[in-house]
Coordinates of N, CA and C in Angstrom, one line a residue:
X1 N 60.7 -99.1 238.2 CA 61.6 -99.4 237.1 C 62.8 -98.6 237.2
X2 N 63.6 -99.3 237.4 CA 65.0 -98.3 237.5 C 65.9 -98.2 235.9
X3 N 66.5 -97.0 235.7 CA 67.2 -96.8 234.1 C 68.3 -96.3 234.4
X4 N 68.7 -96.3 235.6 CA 70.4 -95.9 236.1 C 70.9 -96.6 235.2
X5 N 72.1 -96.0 234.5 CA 72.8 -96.7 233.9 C 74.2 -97.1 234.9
X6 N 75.3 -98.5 234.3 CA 76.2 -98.2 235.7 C 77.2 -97.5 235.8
X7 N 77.6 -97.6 236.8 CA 78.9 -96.7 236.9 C 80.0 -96.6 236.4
X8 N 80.1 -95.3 235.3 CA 81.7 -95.1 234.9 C 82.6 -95.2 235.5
X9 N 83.6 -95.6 234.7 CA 85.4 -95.4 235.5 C 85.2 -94.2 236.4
X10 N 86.1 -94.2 237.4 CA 86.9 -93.2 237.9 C 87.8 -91.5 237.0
X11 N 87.2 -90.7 237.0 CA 88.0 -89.8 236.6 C 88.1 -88.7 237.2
X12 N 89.3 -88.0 236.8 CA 90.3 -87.2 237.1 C 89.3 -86.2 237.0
X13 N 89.8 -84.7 237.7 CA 88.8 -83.5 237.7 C 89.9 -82.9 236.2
X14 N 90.6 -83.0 235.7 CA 90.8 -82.3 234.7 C 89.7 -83.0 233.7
X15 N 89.3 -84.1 233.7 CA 88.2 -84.6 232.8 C 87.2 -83.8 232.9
X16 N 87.1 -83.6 234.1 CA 85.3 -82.5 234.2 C 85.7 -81.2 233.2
X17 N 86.7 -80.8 233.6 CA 87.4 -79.7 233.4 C 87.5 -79.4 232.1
X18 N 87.5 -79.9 231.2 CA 87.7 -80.0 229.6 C 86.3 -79.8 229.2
X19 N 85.2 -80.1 229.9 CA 84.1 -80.0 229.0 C 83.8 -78.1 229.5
X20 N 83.2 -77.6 228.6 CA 82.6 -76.6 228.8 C 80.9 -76.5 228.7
X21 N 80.6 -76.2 229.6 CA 78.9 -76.5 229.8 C 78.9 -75.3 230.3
X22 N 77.2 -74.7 229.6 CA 76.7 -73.3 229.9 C 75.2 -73.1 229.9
X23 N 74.8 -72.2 230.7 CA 73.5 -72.4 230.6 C 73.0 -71.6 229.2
X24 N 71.9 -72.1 228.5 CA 71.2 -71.1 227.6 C 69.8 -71.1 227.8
X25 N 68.9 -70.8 226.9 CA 67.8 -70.6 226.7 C 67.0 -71.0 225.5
X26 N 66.0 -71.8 225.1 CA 65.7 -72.2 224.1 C 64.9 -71.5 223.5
X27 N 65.3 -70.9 222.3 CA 64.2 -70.1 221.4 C 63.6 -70.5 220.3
X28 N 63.9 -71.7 220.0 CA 62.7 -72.4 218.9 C 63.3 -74.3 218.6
X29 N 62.3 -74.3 218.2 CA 61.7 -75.7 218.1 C 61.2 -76.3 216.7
X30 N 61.5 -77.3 216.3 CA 61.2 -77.5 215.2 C 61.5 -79.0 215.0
X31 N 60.1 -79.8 214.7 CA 60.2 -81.0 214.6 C 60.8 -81.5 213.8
X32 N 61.5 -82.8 213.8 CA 62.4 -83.9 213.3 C 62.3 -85.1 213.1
X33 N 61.4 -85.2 212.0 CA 60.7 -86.9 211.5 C 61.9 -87.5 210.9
X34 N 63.1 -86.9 210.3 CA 64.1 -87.8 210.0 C 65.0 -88.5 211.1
X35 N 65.1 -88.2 212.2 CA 65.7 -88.8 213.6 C 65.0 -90.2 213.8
X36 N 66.2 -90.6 214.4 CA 65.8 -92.4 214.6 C 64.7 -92.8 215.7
X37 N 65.4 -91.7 216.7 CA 64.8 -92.0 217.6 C 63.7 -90.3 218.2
X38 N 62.2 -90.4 218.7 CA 61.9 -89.0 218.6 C 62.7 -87.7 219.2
X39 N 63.0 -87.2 218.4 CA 63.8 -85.8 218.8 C 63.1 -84.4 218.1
X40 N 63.9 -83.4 218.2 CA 63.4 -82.1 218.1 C 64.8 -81.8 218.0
X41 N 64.9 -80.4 217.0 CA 65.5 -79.6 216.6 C 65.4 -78.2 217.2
X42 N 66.3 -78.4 218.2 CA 66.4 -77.0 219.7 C 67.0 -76.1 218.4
X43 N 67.5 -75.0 218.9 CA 67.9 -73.7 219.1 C 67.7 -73.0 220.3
X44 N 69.5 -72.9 220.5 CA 69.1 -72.4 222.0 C 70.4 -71.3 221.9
X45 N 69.6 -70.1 223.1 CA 70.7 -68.8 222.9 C 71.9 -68.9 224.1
X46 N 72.9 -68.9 223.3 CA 73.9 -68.8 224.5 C 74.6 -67.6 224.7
X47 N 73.7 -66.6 224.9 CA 74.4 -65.4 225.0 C 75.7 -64.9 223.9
X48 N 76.6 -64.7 224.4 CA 77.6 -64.3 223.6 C 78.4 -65.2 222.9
X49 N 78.0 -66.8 223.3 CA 78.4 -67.8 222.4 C 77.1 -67.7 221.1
X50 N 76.3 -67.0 221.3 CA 75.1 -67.1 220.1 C 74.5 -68.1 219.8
X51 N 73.8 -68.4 219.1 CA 72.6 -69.4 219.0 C 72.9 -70.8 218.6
X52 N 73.3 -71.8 218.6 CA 73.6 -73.2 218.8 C 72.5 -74.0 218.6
X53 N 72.5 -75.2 217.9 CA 71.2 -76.1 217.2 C 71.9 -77.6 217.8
X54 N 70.9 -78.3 218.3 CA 71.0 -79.2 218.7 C 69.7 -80.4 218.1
X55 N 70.1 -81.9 218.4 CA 68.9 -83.0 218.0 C 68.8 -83.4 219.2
X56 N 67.4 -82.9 220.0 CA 67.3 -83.4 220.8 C 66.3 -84.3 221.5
X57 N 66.6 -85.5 222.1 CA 65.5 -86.3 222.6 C 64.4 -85.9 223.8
X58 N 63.8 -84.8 223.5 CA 63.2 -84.4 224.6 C 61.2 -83.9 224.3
X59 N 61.1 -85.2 223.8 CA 60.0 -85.5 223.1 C 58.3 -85.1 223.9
X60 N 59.4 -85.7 225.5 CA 58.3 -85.9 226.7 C 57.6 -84.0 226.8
X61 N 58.0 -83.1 226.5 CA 57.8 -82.0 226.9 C 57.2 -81.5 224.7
X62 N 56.1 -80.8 225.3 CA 55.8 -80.2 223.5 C 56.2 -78.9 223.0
X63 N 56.7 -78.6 222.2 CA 57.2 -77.5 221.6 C 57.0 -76.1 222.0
X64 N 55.9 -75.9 222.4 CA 55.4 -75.3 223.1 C 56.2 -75.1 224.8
X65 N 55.9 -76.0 225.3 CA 57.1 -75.7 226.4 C 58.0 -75.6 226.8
X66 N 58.4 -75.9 225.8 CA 60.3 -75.6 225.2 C 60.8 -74.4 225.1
X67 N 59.9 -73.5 224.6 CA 60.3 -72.5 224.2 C 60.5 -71.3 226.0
X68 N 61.6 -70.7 225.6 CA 61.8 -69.9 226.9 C 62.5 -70.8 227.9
X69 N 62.8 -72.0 227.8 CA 63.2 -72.9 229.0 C 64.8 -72.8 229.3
X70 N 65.0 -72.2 230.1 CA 66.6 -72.3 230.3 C 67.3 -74.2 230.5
X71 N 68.7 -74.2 230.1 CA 69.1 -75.4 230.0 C 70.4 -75.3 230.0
X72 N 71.0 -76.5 230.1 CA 72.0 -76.7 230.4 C 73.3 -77.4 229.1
X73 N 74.2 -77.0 228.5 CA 74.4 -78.2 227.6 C 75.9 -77.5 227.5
X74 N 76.5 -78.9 226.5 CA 78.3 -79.1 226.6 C 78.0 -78.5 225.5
X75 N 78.9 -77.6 225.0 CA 78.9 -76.8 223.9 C 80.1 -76.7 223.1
X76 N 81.4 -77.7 223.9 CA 82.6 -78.2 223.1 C 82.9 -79.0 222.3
X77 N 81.6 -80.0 222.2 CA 82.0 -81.3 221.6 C 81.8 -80.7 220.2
X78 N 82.6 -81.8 219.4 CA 82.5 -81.9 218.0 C 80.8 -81.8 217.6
X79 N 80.7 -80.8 216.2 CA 79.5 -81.1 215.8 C 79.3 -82.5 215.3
X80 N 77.6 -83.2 215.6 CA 77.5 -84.4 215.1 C 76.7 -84.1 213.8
X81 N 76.5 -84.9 213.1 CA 75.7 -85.2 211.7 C 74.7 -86.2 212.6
X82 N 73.4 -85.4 212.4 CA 72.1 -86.5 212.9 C 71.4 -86.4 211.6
X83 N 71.3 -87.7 211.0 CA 70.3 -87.7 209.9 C 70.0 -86.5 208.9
X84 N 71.1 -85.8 208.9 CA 71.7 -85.1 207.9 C 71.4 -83.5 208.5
X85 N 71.3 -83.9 209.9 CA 71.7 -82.5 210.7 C 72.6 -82.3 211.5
X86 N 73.3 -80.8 211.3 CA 74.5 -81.2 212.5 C 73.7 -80.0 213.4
X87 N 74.0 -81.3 214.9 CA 73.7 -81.0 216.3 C 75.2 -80.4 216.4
X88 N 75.1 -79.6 216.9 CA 76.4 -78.2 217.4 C 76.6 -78.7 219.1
X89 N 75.9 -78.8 220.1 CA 75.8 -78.8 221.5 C 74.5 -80.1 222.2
X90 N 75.2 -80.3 223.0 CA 74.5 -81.5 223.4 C 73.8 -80.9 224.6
X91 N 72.8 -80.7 224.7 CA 71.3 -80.7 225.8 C 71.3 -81.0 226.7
X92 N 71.3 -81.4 228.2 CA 71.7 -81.9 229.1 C 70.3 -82.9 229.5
X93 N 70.0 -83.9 230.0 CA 69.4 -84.5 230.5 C 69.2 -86.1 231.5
X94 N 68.3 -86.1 232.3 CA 68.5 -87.3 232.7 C 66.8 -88.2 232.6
X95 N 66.8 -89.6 232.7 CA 65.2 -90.3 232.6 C 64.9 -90.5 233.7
X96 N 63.3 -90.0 233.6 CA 62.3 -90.2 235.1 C 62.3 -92.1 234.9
X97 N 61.4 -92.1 236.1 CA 61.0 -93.5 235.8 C 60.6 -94.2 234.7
X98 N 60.1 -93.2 234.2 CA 59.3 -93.7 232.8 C 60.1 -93.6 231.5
X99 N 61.1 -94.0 231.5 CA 62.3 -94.0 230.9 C 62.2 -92.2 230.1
X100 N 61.3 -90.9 230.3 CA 61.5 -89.8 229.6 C 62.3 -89.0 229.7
X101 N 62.9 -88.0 228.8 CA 63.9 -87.5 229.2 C 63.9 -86.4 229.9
X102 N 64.2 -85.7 230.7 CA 64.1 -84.5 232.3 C 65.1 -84.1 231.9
X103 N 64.7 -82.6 231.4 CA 65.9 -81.6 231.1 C 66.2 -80.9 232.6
X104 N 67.6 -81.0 232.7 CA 68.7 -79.9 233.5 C 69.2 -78.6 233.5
X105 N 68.0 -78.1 234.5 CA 67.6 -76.8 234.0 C 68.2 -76.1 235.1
X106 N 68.6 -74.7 235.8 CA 68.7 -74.2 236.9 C 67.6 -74.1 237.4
X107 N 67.9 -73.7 239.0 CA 66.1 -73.7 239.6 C 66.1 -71.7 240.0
X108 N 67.1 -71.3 239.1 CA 67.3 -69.7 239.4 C 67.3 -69.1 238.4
X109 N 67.1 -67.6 238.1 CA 67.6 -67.1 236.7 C 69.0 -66.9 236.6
X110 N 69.7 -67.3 235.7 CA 71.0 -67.5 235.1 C 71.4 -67.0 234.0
X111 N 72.4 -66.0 233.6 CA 72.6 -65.4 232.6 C 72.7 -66.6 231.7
X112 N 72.3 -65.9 230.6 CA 72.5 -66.9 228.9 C 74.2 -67.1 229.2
X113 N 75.1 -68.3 228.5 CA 76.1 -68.0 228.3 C 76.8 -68.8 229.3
X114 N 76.6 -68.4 231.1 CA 77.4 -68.7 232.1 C 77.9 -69.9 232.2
X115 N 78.9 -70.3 232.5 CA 79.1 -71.7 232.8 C 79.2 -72.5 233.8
X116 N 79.0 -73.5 233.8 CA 78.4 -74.6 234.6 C 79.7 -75.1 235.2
X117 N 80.1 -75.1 236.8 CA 81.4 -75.5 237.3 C 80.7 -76.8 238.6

């Protein structure tokens, strides 16, 4: 079963460039029955950016394993309003076969904070 989605336009490296992505660390978890779709309520430490709350779809993994996970996420974008929470930073991920979502993690230790080039 393939879930590639297709291919975006062409863009410029100043487009990469505008986003700021860093690695953090996830320090709690907290389930989210009001989300449409199943998600969880990260908190994750970004070092000297400080602690950042996200909704995120990362259901396949349990709360439990979440915790301590280093990660990857854009921490520029505008806050969203999810079901009457605002997600601050977006989580990084991509789907296995089984359409679940596979967080983008380093395969190293990585200072909280650093950013992703």
């Amino acid at each position: 079963m393939s879930t590639s989605a297709a291919p975006k336009p062409e863009a410029a490296y100043e487009d990469f460039a505008k986003l700021d992505i860093r690695v953090g660390r996830i320090v709690e978890v907290e389930p989210f029955p009001r989300a449409r779709n199943p998600a969880y309520k990260v908190a994750v430490d970004l070092g000297d950016l400080g602690i950042r709350w996200s909704s995120a779809q990362i259901t396949r993994y349990s709360a439990d394993e979440l915790l301590g996970t280093d990660v990857t996420c854009i921490v520029n974008f505008a806050p969203r309003n999810i079901a009457g929470f605002q997600s601050e930073i977006l989580i990084l991920g991509a789907r296995n076969a089984l359409g679940q979502v596979i967080l983008l993690t380093p395969r190293s230790e990585v200072a909280r904070g650093e950013a992703v080039f």
